[in-house]
Amino acid sequence: MSGRLTGLKGLLSPFSPAQDQQRGRPRPPCSVPQEPTLPAPHRAPTTKAQRSPGRGGPGRRGGAGLAGPAPCQREAPAGRAAESALQRAWARAVLGDRSPLQDTVFKMVHAETFSRPLSRNEVVGLIFRLTIFGAVTYFTIKWMVDAIDPTRKQKVEAQKQAEKLMKQIGVKNVKLTEYEMSIAAHLVDPLSMHVTWSDIAGLDDVITDLKDTVILPIKKKYLFENSRLLQPPKGVLLYGPPGCGKTLIAKATAKEAGCRFINLQPSTLTDKWYGESQKLAAAVFSLAIKLQPSIIFIDEIDSFLRNRSSSDHEATAMMKAQFMSLWDGLDTDYNCQVIVMGATNRPQDLDSAIMRRMPTRFHINQPALKQREAILKLILKNENVDRHVDLLEIAKETDGFSGSDLKEMCRDAALFCVREYVNSTCEESHDEDEIRPVQQQDLHRAIEKMRKSKDVTLQNVLMHVGLD
């Protein structure tokens, strides 16, 4: 049986004996006997049974009438018939007009032909072609994805802005991911902030507490590194009525502490693709850790991390869960100098889990009488004001005004002087020094205007509440 298989392999080999020897392929010791060529008069006659291989005869090719027995004629007639059929199938496969059976034989021969080991040059060529094909496929798919992404232009601009900001704050040799680049576009250089404690009036108690609990552990880290209780808080909440200086305090804190300031907006963490919001939330904390000491400031945090309910969208709920999970991770590293600071007008709308993560809270209330007087002095310090103006009297008349209300009131009083100068009939001189200083009556007019505006706003609010 082994001799028969060896002869079959020799039959299926498409190379000549000389080619096989050149390729190092051994020829089988026994091949299929070839039909001897005899002249027509001397060919032995064959019977019908001998010409029909399907009826037990040896067939027309290799019958008993051939002269001279071949070395392999001792094999069984069935084996010789199979070999002869394979030989004819191979010939027809090479010449064409193949049947399904011949296709099978051709595949067997083809596989036998390529079962030899590949040379070194062939392996290198195959690897090179596969590499080129993979690179072309990758860049083609990448180009198609970028072409169908409508926010690609905004992402490129954000990346350029982030690289510019990173150079400004002096961050070098820090590798950022694509998502961290998107968050880095909201970085604020503390050196570019022009807000200090001297620009805030009427909040001395809050400033003192912030210096002790937040700024001192960051600037004097070596004094508190052996104590877990004296580490800076991981969350700080500033709450109170609008316009009382919550955002101003956050910027001044980052400026005085020398921290990198990430002004995070809720829209930054929203993406239309599923799972991208979670990656952006993770990038916020990974970027803050790489740039520490840093402050992540979220203004109007109640709109971002409000009370969770079953009606929340799945993507929003997962993003909130991811944000809070990463926030908790800051507590495991006691040497991590990353602070999440939030400001809100509605602390009652915050999730209880968020309130737990913000143990340090400061109530920024509307300024009292002495605080309003200090704010007015700070606002009008470098302005052209008449020396007879009584700021204490103005402070008494502005009860219920916030810091932003007082600033807007002073701006209106200064505009009264400018409007009077522009509308005057005197055209002798147009020097800016001709604008008269702000007087007491200008401030009174501005107070009346501000009160009317606040009353109209309050009436609109009450009307909407009644409709609801």
Short mmCIF file of C-alpha atoms in Angstrom, two decimals:
data_model
loop_
_atom_site.label_atom_id
_atom_site.label_comp_id
_atom_site.label_asym_id
_atom_site.label_seq_id
_atom_site.Cartn_x
_atom_site.Cartn_y
_atom_site.Cartn_z
CA MET A 1 0.00 0.00 0.00
CA SER A 2 2.87 2.38 0.79
CA GLY A 3 4.43 1.68 -2.59
CA ARG A 4 1.12 2.53 -4.25
CA LEU A 5 0.90 5.87 -2.45
CA THR A 6 4.48 6.67 -3.34
CA GLY A 7 3.76 5.98 -6.98
CA LEU A 8 0.63 8.16 -6.81
CA LYS A 9 2.67 11.10 -5.46
CA GLY A 10 5.07 10.71 -8.33
CA LEU A 11 2.14 10.64 -10.73
CA LEU A 12 0.67 13.87 -9.33
CA SER A 13 3.96 15.76 -9.40
CA PRO A 14 3.83 18.32 -12.27
CA PHE A 15 7.64 18.35 -12.57
CA SER A 16 9.91 16.11 -14.58
CA PRO A 17 12.44 13.87 -12.85
CA ALA A 18 15.22 16.31 -13.66
CA GLN A 19 13.21 19.20 -12.18
CA ASP A 20 12.45 17.16 -9.07
CA GLN A 21 16.13 16.43 -8.59
CA GLN A 22 16.94 20.15 -8.96
CA ARG A 23 14.29 21.04 -6.37
CA GLY A 24 15.50 18.36 -3.99
CA ARG A 25 12.36 16.24 -4.35
CA PRO A 26 13.06 12.48 -4.43
CA ARG A 27 11.37 10.55 -7.19
CA PRO A 28 9.43 7.43 -6.22
CA PRO A 29 11.14 4.13 -6.94
CA CYS A 30 8.21 2.93 -8.99
CA SER A 31 6.06 4.94 -11.38
CA VAL A 32 3.07 4.05 -13.47
CA PRO A 33 4.06 1.82 -16.40
CA GLN A 34 3.92 3.55 -19.75
CA GLU A 35 2.25 1.89 -22.70
CA PRO A 36 4.88 0.52 -25.11
CA THR A 37 4.64 1.71 -28.67
CA LEU A 38 4.32 -1.17 -31.20
CA PRO A 39 3.73 -1.11 -34.91
CA ALA A 40 0.13 -1.59 -35.93
CA PRO A 41 0.58 -5.03 -37.58
CA HIS A 42 2.32 -6.46 -34.54
CA ARG A 43 -0.19 -5.04 -31.88
CA ALA A 44 -1.96 -7.85 -30.14
CA PRO A 45 -5.70 -7.97 -30.70
CA THR A 46 -7.91 -7.05 -27.76
CA THR A 47 -11.31 -8.33 -26.89
CA LYS A 48 -14.37 -6.26 -25.90
CA ALA A 49 -13.97 -7.29 -22.30
CA GLN A 50 -10.36 -6.11 -22.31
CA ARG A 51 -11.37 -2.72 -23.76
CA SER A 52 -14.01 -2.14 -21.06
CA PRO A 53 -12.33 -1.34 -17.71
CA GLY A 54 -15.70 -1.23 -15.98
CA ARG A 55 -16.25 -4.96 -16.55
CA GLY A 56 -13.15 -6.25 -14.91
CA GLY A 57 -10.74 -5.97 -17.85
CA PRO A 58 -7.52 -4.07 -17.68
CA GLY A 59 -8.74 -1.57 -20.27
CA ARG A 60 -7.35 -0.34 -23.54
CA ARG A 61 -4.34 1.33 -21.92
CA GLY A 62 -2.22 -1.27 -20.15
CA GLY A 63 -4.09 -4.45 -21.23
CA ALA A 64 -2.79 -7.99 -21.25
CA GLY A 65 -1.74 -7.74 -24.92
CA LEU A 66 1.14 -5.38 -24.15
CA ALA A 67 4.59 -6.82 -24.65
CA GLY A 68 6.92 -7.02 -21.71
CA PRO A 69 5.64 -6.91 -18.15
CA ALA A 70 6.47 -3.69 -16.24
CA PRO A 71 7.92 -3.74 -12.70
CA CYS A 72 4.64 -2.46 -11.21
CA GLN A 73 2.29 -4.82 -13.00
CA ARG A 74 2.11 -6.99 -9.90
CA GLU A 75 -0.34 -4.44 -8.35
CA ALA A 76 -4.03 -5.16 -8.22
CA PRO A 77 -6.11 -4.20 -11.29
CA ALA A 78 -8.26 -1.84 -9.17
CA GLY A 79 -5.20 0.14 -8.05
CA ARG A 80 -3.89 0.39 -11.61
CA ALA A 81 -7.29 1.54 -12.84
CA ALA A 82 -7.40 4.27 -10.16
CA GLU A 83 -3.91 5.47 -11.06
CA SER A 84 -4.80 5.51 -14.75
CA ALA A 85 -7.99 7.50 -14.00
CA LEU A 86 -6.05 10.04 -11.94
CA GLN A 87 -3.53 10.40 -14.75
CA ARG A 88 -6.25 11.09 -17.32
CA ALA A 89 -7.98 13.54 -14.94
CA TRP A 90 -4.70 15.42 -14.44
CA ALA A 91 -4.20 15.71 -18.20
CA ARG A 92 -7.70 17.02 -18.78
CA ALA A 93 -7.33 19.45 -15.85
CA VAL A 94 -4.23 20.94 -17.41
CA LEU A 95 -5.83 21.14 -20.87
CA GLY A 96 -9.16 22.49 -19.62
CA ASP A 97 -12.81 21.37 -19.60
CA ARG A 98 -12.68 20.13 -16.02
CA SER A 99 -15.52 18.36 -14.30
CA PRO A 100 -16.22 18.70 -10.53
CA LEU A 101 -14.29 15.49 -9.89
CA GLN A 102 -11.39 16.80 -11.95
CA ASP A 103 -11.48 20.07 -9.97
CA THR A 104 -11.06 18.06 -6.79
CA VAL A 105 -8.09 16.23 -8.26
CA PHE A 106 -6.60 19.51 -9.47
CA LYS A 107 -6.90 21.01 -5.98
CA MET A 108 -5.19 17.95 -4.52
CA VAL A 109 -2.33 18.30 -6.97
CA HIS A 110 -2.16 22.07 -6.42
CA ALA A 111 -1.98 21.66 -2.65
CA GLU A 112 0.71 19.01 -3.08
CA THR A 113 2.68 21.40 -5.27
CA PHE A 114 2.66 24.21 -2.68
CA SER A 115 3.23 22.06 0.37
CA ARG A 116 6.96 22.63 0.06
CA PRO A 117 8.61 25.10 2.52
CA LEU A 118 8.76 28.76 1.42
CA SER A 119 12.13 30.29 0.81
CA ARG A 120 13.39 33.24 2.79
CA ASN A 121 12.79 35.72 -0.02
CA GLU A 122 9.24 34.47 -0.46
CA VAL A 123 8.53 34.91 3.28
CA VAL A 124 9.94 38.45 3.26
CA GLY A 125 7.90 39.34 0.19
CA LEU A 126 4.73 37.93 1.72
CA ILE A 127 5.25 39.89 4.95
CA PHE A 128 5.94 43.07 2.98
CA ARG A 129 2.76 42.70 0.92
CA LEU A 130 0.66 42.03 4.03
CA THR A 131 2.16 45.09 5.76
CA ILE A 132 1.39 47.35 2.81
CA PHE A 133 -2.14 45.97 2.57
CA GLY A 134 -2.76 46.50 6.30
CA ALA A 135 -1.43 50.07 6.24
CA VAL A 136 -3.54 51.02 3.23
CA THR A 137 -6.63 49.49 4.83
CA TYR A 138 -6.03 51.29 8.16
CA PHE A 139 -5.57 54.74 6.63
CA THR A 140 -8.51 54.25 4.28
CA ILE A 141 -10.84 53.38 7.15
CA LYS A 142 -9.45 56.27 9.23
CA TRP A 143 -10.03 58.71 6.38
CA MET A 144 -13.60 57.46 5.94
CA VAL A 145 -14.36 57.84 9.67
CA ASP A 146 -12.93 61.37 9.69
CA ALA A 147 -14.91 62.27 6.58
CA ILE A 148 -18.24 61.28 8.11
CA ASP A 149 -17.51 62.92 11.51
CA PRO A 150 -19.12 66.41 11.52
CA THR A 151 -17.18 67.50 14.62
CA ARG A 152 -13.77 66.72 13.19
CA LYS A 153 -13.00 70.39 12.49
CA GLN A 154 -13.86 71.43 16.05
CA LYS A 155 -11.70 68.63 17.43
CA VAL A 156 -8.70 69.75 15.38
CA GLU A 157 -9.12 73.35 16.54
CA ALA A 158 -9.46 72.21 20.15
CA GLN A 159 -6.28 70.18 19.84
CA LYS A 160 -4.35 73.18 18.49
CA GLN A 161 -5.66 75.37 21.30
CA ALA A 162 -4.74 72.72 23.87
CA GLU A 163 -1.19 72.49 22.55
CA LYS A 164 -0.88 76.27 22.74
CA LEU A 165 -2.14 76.34 26.33
CA MET A 166 0.18 73.53 27.35
CA LYS A 167 3.14 75.55 26.12
CA GLN A 168 1.92 78.64 27.97
CA ILE A 169 1.67 76.89 31.33
CA GLY A 170 5.09 75.30 30.82
CA VAL A 171 4.04 71.65 30.59
CA LYS A 172 6.59 69.60 28.66
CA ASN A 173 7.16 65.92 27.97
CA VAL A 174 3.59 65.03 28.93
CA LYS A 175 1.83 62.75 26.47
CA LEU A 176 -1.90 63.37 26.24
CA THR A 177 -4.54 61.20 24.63
CA GLU A 178 -7.10 62.47 22.14
CA TYR A 179 -9.71 62.80 24.88
CA GLU A 180 -7.31 64.60 27.22
CA MET A 181 -6.55 67.05 24.41
CA SER A 182 -10.26 67.86 24.17
CA ILE A 183 -10.37 68.62 27.90
CA ALA A 184 -7.07 70.54 27.81
CA ALA A 185 -8.72 73.11 25.52
CA HIS A 186 -10.53 74.37 28.66
CA LEU A 187 -7.36 74.93 30.66
CA VAL A 188 -6.80 78.35 32.19
CA ASP A 189 -3.27 79.49 32.93
CA PRO A 190 -3.13 80.74 36.54
CA LEU A 191 -0.58 83.36 35.50
CA SER A 192 -3.06 84.79 33.01
CA MET A 193 -5.71 85.26 35.71
CA HIS A 194 -5.96 88.85 36.90
CA VAL A 195 -8.05 88.01 39.95
CA THR A 196 -6.54 88.10 43.44
CA TRP A 197 -7.86 88.30 46.97
CA SER A 198 -7.58 92.09 46.80
CA ASP A 199 -10.19 92.10 44.04
CA ILE A 200 -12.77 90.55 46.36
CA ALA A 201 -14.45 92.65 49.01
CA GLY A 202 -16.86 91.73 51.76
CA LEU A 203 -15.90 88.03 51.95
CA ASP A 204 -13.00 88.13 54.37
CA ASP A 205 -14.23 85.18 56.45
CA VAL A 206 -14.61 82.94 53.40
CA ILE A 207 -11.18 83.94 52.10
CA THR A 208 -9.56 83.12 55.45
CA ASP A 209 -11.15 79.66 55.54
CA LEU A 210 -10.10 78.94 51.95
CA LYS A 211 -6.52 79.93 52.72
CA ASP A 212 -6.39 77.55 55.68
CA THR A 213 -8.20 74.53 54.22
CA VAL A 214 -7.24 74.62 50.52
CA ILE A 215 -4.28 76.85 49.75
CA LEU A 216 -2.01 76.16 52.72
CA PRO A 217 -1.91 72.33 52.29
CA ILE A 218 -1.03 72.80 48.61
CA LYS A 219 1.65 75.47 49.01
CA LYS A 220 3.15 73.91 52.17
CA LYS A 221 2.81 70.28 51.17
CA TYR A 222 5.88 69.17 53.12
CA LEU A 223 4.21 70.19 56.40
CA PHE A 224 1.17 67.96 55.88
CA GLU A 225 2.49 64.97 53.92
CA ASN A 226 2.61 62.73 57.01
CA SER A 227 -0.97 63.45 58.05
CA ARG A 228 -4.09 62.24 56.27
CA LEU A 229 -6.36 64.57 58.21
CA LEU A 230 -4.55 67.71 57.06
CA GLN A 231 -4.65 66.95 53.33
CA PRO A 232 -6.57 69.39 51.09
CA PRO A 233 -10.21 68.44 50.55
CA LYS A 234 -11.12 66.61 47.36
CA GLY A 235 -14.31 68.62 46.93
CA VAL A 236 -15.29 72.23 47.69
CA LEU A 237 -18.80 73.62 47.18
CA LEU A 238 -19.58 77.33 46.87
CA TYR A 239 -23.30 78.00 47.08
CA GLY A 240 -25.46 81.06 47.44
CA PRO A 241 -27.52 83.59 45.46
CA PRO A 242 -26.34 84.52 41.96
CA GLY A 243 -23.92 87.39 41.49
CA CYS A 244 -22.23 87.13 44.90
CA GLY A 245 -18.73 86.19 43.69
CA LYS A 246 -18.62 82.38 43.68
CA THR A 247 -16.81 82.12 40.34
CA LEU A 248 -14.53 84.99 41.32
CA ILE A 249 -13.53 83.18 44.51
CA ALA A 250 -12.76 79.98 42.58
CA LYS A 251 -10.46 81.83 40.17
CA ALA A 252 -8.73 83.68 42.99
CA THR A 253 -8.18 80.39 44.82
CA ALA A 254 -6.50 78.85 41.77
CA LYS A 255 -4.42 81.99 41.29
CA GLU A 256 -3.19 82.16 44.89
CA ALA A 257 -2.52 78.41 45.12
CA GLY A 258 -0.71 78.28 41.77
CA CYS A 259 -2.97 75.48 40.51
CA ARG A 260 -3.84 74.65 36.94
CA PHE A 261 -7.48 75.63 36.46
CA ILE A 262 -9.76 73.40 34.35
CA ASN A 263 -12.98 75.29 33.65
CA LEU A 264 -15.16 72.26 32.94
CA GLN A 265 -18.44 72.77 31.11
CA PRO A 266 -21.17 70.10 31.02
CA SER A 267 -21.33 70.30 27.23
CA THR A 268 -17.72 69.14 27.07
CA LEU A 269 -18.67 65.71 28.42
CA THR A 270 -21.57 65.12 26.04
CA ASP A 271 -21.05 63.21 22.81
CA LYS A 272 -23.43 61.60 20.35
CA TRP A 273 -21.41 58.36 20.17
CA TYR A 274 -22.18 55.72 22.75
CA GLY A 275 -19.46 55.39 25.39
CA GLU A 276 -17.59 58.58 24.44
CA SER A 277 -18.97 60.55 27.40
CA GLN A 278 -17.48 58.05 29.84
CA LYS A 279 -14.10 58.34 28.12
CA LEU A 280 -14.24 62.14 28.32
CA ALA A 281 -15.13 61.95 32.02
CA ALA A 282 -12.14 59.70 32.60
CA ALA A 283 -9.94 62.11 30.63
CA VAL A 284 -10.89 64.97 32.99
CA PHE A 285 -9.33 63.25 35.99
CA SER A 286 -6.39 61.72 34.14
CA LEU A 287 -5.47 65.17 32.77
CA ALA A 288 -5.89 66.80 36.19
CA ILE A 289 -3.59 64.18 37.75
CA LYS A 290 -0.93 64.75 35.08
CA LEU A 291 -1.09 68.53 35.65
CA GLN A 292 -1.47 68.54 39.44
CA PRO A 293 -1.82 70.60 41.52
CA SER A 294 -5.01 71.41 39.69
CA ILE A 295 -8.59 72.54 40.31
CA ILE A 296 -11.53 71.20 38.32
CA PHE A 297 -14.14 73.96 38.47
CA ILE A 298 -17.76 73.22 37.50
CA ASP A 299 -19.98 76.28 37.41
CA GLU A 300 -23.71 75.65 37.86
CA ILE A 301 -22.93 72.15 39.05
CA ASP A 302 -26.60 71.52 39.81
CA SER A 303 -27.35 71.34 36.07
CA PHE A 304 -24.67 68.69 35.63
CA LEU A 305 -24.89 66.51 38.74
CA ARG A 306 -28.45 67.00 39.89
CA ASN A 307 -30.54 64.39 41.69
CA ARG A 308 -30.64 61.11 39.80
CA SER A 309 -33.96 59.52 38.92
CA SER A 310 -35.31 56.64 36.87
CA SER A 311 -36.25 59.06 34.09
CA ASP A 312 -32.60 59.95 33.39
CA HIS A 313 -31.21 58.92 30.04
CA GLU A 314 -28.98 55.86 30.10
CA ALA A 315 -25.97 57.71 28.69
CA THR A 316 -26.35 60.55 31.22
CA ALA A 317 -26.69 58.13 34.14
CA MET A 318 -23.60 56.18 33.07
CA MET A 319 -21.59 59.38 32.64
CA LYS A 320 -22.56 60.58 36.15
CA ALA A 321 -21.67 57.20 37.63
CA GLN A 322 -18.30 57.26 35.86
CA PHE A 323 -17.58 60.79 37.08
CA MET A 324 -18.40 59.98 40.71
CA SER A 325 -16.43 56.73 40.58
CA LEU A 326 -13.31 58.53 39.37
CA TRP A 327 -13.89 61.26 41.93
CA ASP A 328 -13.85 58.63 44.68
CA GLY A 329 -10.56 57.35 43.31
CA LEU A 330 -8.91 60.59 44.39
CA ASP A 331 -9.45 59.63 48.02
CA THR A 332 -7.29 56.52 47.66
CA ASP A 333 -4.22 58.59 46.78
CA TYR A 334 -3.59 60.91 49.70
CA ASN A 335 -0.77 62.70 47.89
CA CYS A 336 -2.98 63.59 44.93
CA GLN A 337 -3.46 67.37 44.70
CA VAL A 338 -6.61 67.51 42.61
CA ILE A 339 -9.62 69.46 43.90
CA VAL A 340 -13.10 69.49 42.40
CA MET A 341 -14.72 72.84 43.08
CA GLY A 342 -18.34 73.55 42.21
CA ALA A 343 -20.59 76.58 42.33
CA THR A 344 -24.37 76.50 42.45
CA ASN A 345 -27.40 78.65 43.21
CA ARG A 346 -29.54 75.62 44.06
CA PRO A 347 -27.70 73.27 46.44
CA GLN A 348 -30.96 71.46 47.20
CA ASP A 349 -30.99 70.08 43.64
CA LEU A 350 -27.62 68.37 43.99
CA ASP A 351 -27.44 64.61 44.35
CA SER A 352 -26.76 63.40 47.89
CA ALA A 353 -23.75 61.44 46.61
CA ILE A 354 -22.29 64.68 45.26
CA MET A 355 -22.85 66.47 48.55
CA ARG A 356 -21.00 63.68 50.34
CA ARG A 357 -18.02 64.15 48.02
CA MET A 358 -17.94 67.89 48.81
CA PRO A 359 -17.39 68.04 52.57
CA THR A 360 -16.00 71.60 52.49
CA ARG A 361 -18.83 74.05 51.79
CA PHE A 362 -18.95 77.84 51.84
CA HIS A 363 -22.13 79.89 51.81
CA ILE A 364 -21.62 83.02 49.72
CA ASN A 365 -24.56 85.14 50.79
CA GLN A 366 -25.65 88.61 49.71
CA PRO A 367 -23.40 91.30 51.21
CA ALA A 368 -24.40 93.09 54.38
CA LEU A 369 -24.10 96.86 54.97
CA LYS A 370 -20.37 96.93 55.73
CA GLN A 371 -19.70 94.49 52.93
CA ARG A 372 -21.62 96.62 50.42
CA GLU A 373 -19.66 99.69 51.46
CA ALA A 374 -16.39 97.79 50.98
CA ILE A 375 -17.53 96.57 47.55
CA LEU A 376 -18.48 100.12 46.47
CA LYS A 377 -15.07 101.44 47.56
CA LEU A 378 -13.36 98.69 45.58
CA ILE A 379 -15.43 99.32 42.44
CA LEU A 380 -15.01 103.12 42.46
CA LYS A 381 -11.38 103.11 43.60
CA ASN A 382 -9.88 104.03 40.21
CA GLU A 383 -12.86 105.91 38.77
CA ASN A 384 -13.54 109.64 38.44
CA VAL A 385 -15.78 110.16 41.48
CA ASP A 386 -16.66 113.39 43.23
CA ARG A 387 -15.04 113.64 46.66
CA HIS A 388 -18.36 114.57 48.29
CA VAL A 389 -19.96 111.21 47.47
CA ASP A 390 -21.10 109.39 50.63
CA LEU A 391 -20.68 105.66 49.96
CA LEU A 392 -22.12 104.68 53.34
CA GLU A 393 -25.41 106.34 52.41
CA ILE A 394 -25.37 104.57 49.04
CA ALA A 395 -24.71 101.26 50.81
CA LYS A 396 -27.73 101.82 53.06
CA GLU A 397 -29.96 102.37 50.02
CA THR A 398 -28.81 99.20 48.26
CA ASP A 399 -30.13 96.62 50.67
CA GLY A 400 -30.63 93.30 48.87
CA PHE A 401 -28.15 94.13 46.10
CA SER A 402 -25.53 91.54 45.18
CA GLY A 403 -21.98 92.31 44.21
CA SER A 404 -22.79 92.18 40.50
CA ASP A 405 -25.80 94.47 41.08
CA LEU A 406 -23.57 97.06 42.77
CA LYS A 407 -21.09 96.92 39.90
CA GLU A 408 -23.84 97.38 37.31
CA MET A 409 -25.27 100.29 39.32
CA CYS A 410 -21.91 102.08 39.37
CA ARG A 411 -21.52 101.50 35.62
CA ASP A 412 -24.92 103.10 34.96
CA ALA A 413 -23.93 106.11 37.08
CA ALA A 414 -20.74 106.58 35.05
CA LEU A 415 -22.70 106.25 31.80
CA PHE A 416 -25.00 109.08 32.88
CA CYS A 417 -21.99 111.38 32.92
CA VAL A 418 -20.81 110.20 29.50
CA ARG A 419 -24.30 110.53 27.99
CA GLU A 420 -24.60 114.05 29.36
CA TYR A 421 -21.26 114.99 27.81
CA VAL A 422 -22.17 113.54 24.42
CA ASN A 423 -25.59 115.22 24.32
CA SER A 424 -24.36 118.61 25.51
CA THR A 425 -24.46 121.55 23.08
CA CYS A 426 -20.99 122.69 24.11
CA GLU A 427 -18.65 121.82 21.21
CA GLU A 428 -15.68 123.98 22.20
CA SER A 429 -13.60 121.05 23.36
CA HIS A 430 -13.87 117.31 22.98
CA ASP A 431 -11.24 116.42 25.51
CA GLU A 432 -12.13 113.41 27.65
CA ASP A 433 -11.19 115.40 30.74
CA GLU A 434 -14.34 117.45 30.21
CA ILE A 435 -16.46 114.51 31.40
CA ARG A 436 -17.58 115.45 34.86
CA PRO A 437 -17.02 113.09 37.82
CA VAL A 438 -19.69 110.78 39.19
CA GLN A 439 -21.81 112.55 41.75
CA GLN A 440 -24.20 111.47 44.47
CA GLN A 441 -27.26 112.16 42.34
CA ASP A 442 -25.92 109.90 39.56
CA LEU A 443 -25.69 107.04 42.00
CA HIS A 444 -29.23 107.68 43.25
CA ARG A 445 -30.56 107.58 39.67
CA ALA A 446 -28.70 104.34 39.05
CA ILE A 447 -30.18 102.84 42.23
CA GLU A 448 -33.73 103.65 41.10
CA LYS A 449 -33.07 102.14 37.68
CA MET A 450 -31.66 98.97 39.22
CA ARG A 451 -34.62 98.61 41.59
CA LYS A 452 -37.09 98.83 38.73
CA SER A 453 -35.18 96.18 36.84
CA LYS A 454 -35.10 93.87 39.86
CA ASP A 455 -38.84 94.40 40.51
CA VAL A 456 -39.72 93.50 36.91
CA THR A 457 -37.57 90.39 37.12
CA LEU A 458 -39.21 89.35 40.40
CA GLN A 459 -42.70 89.85 38.95
CA ASN A 460 -41.84 87.68 35.94
CA VAL A 461 -40.57 84.96 38.23
CA LEU A 462 -43.71 85.04 40.36
CA MET A 463 -45.90 84.98 37.26
CA HIS A 464 -44.13 81.89 35.92
CA VAL A 465 -44.40 80.22 39.31
CA GLY A 466 -48.14 80.93 39.35
CA LEU A 467 -48.55 79.49 35.86
CA ASP A 468 -46.70 76.35 36.86
#
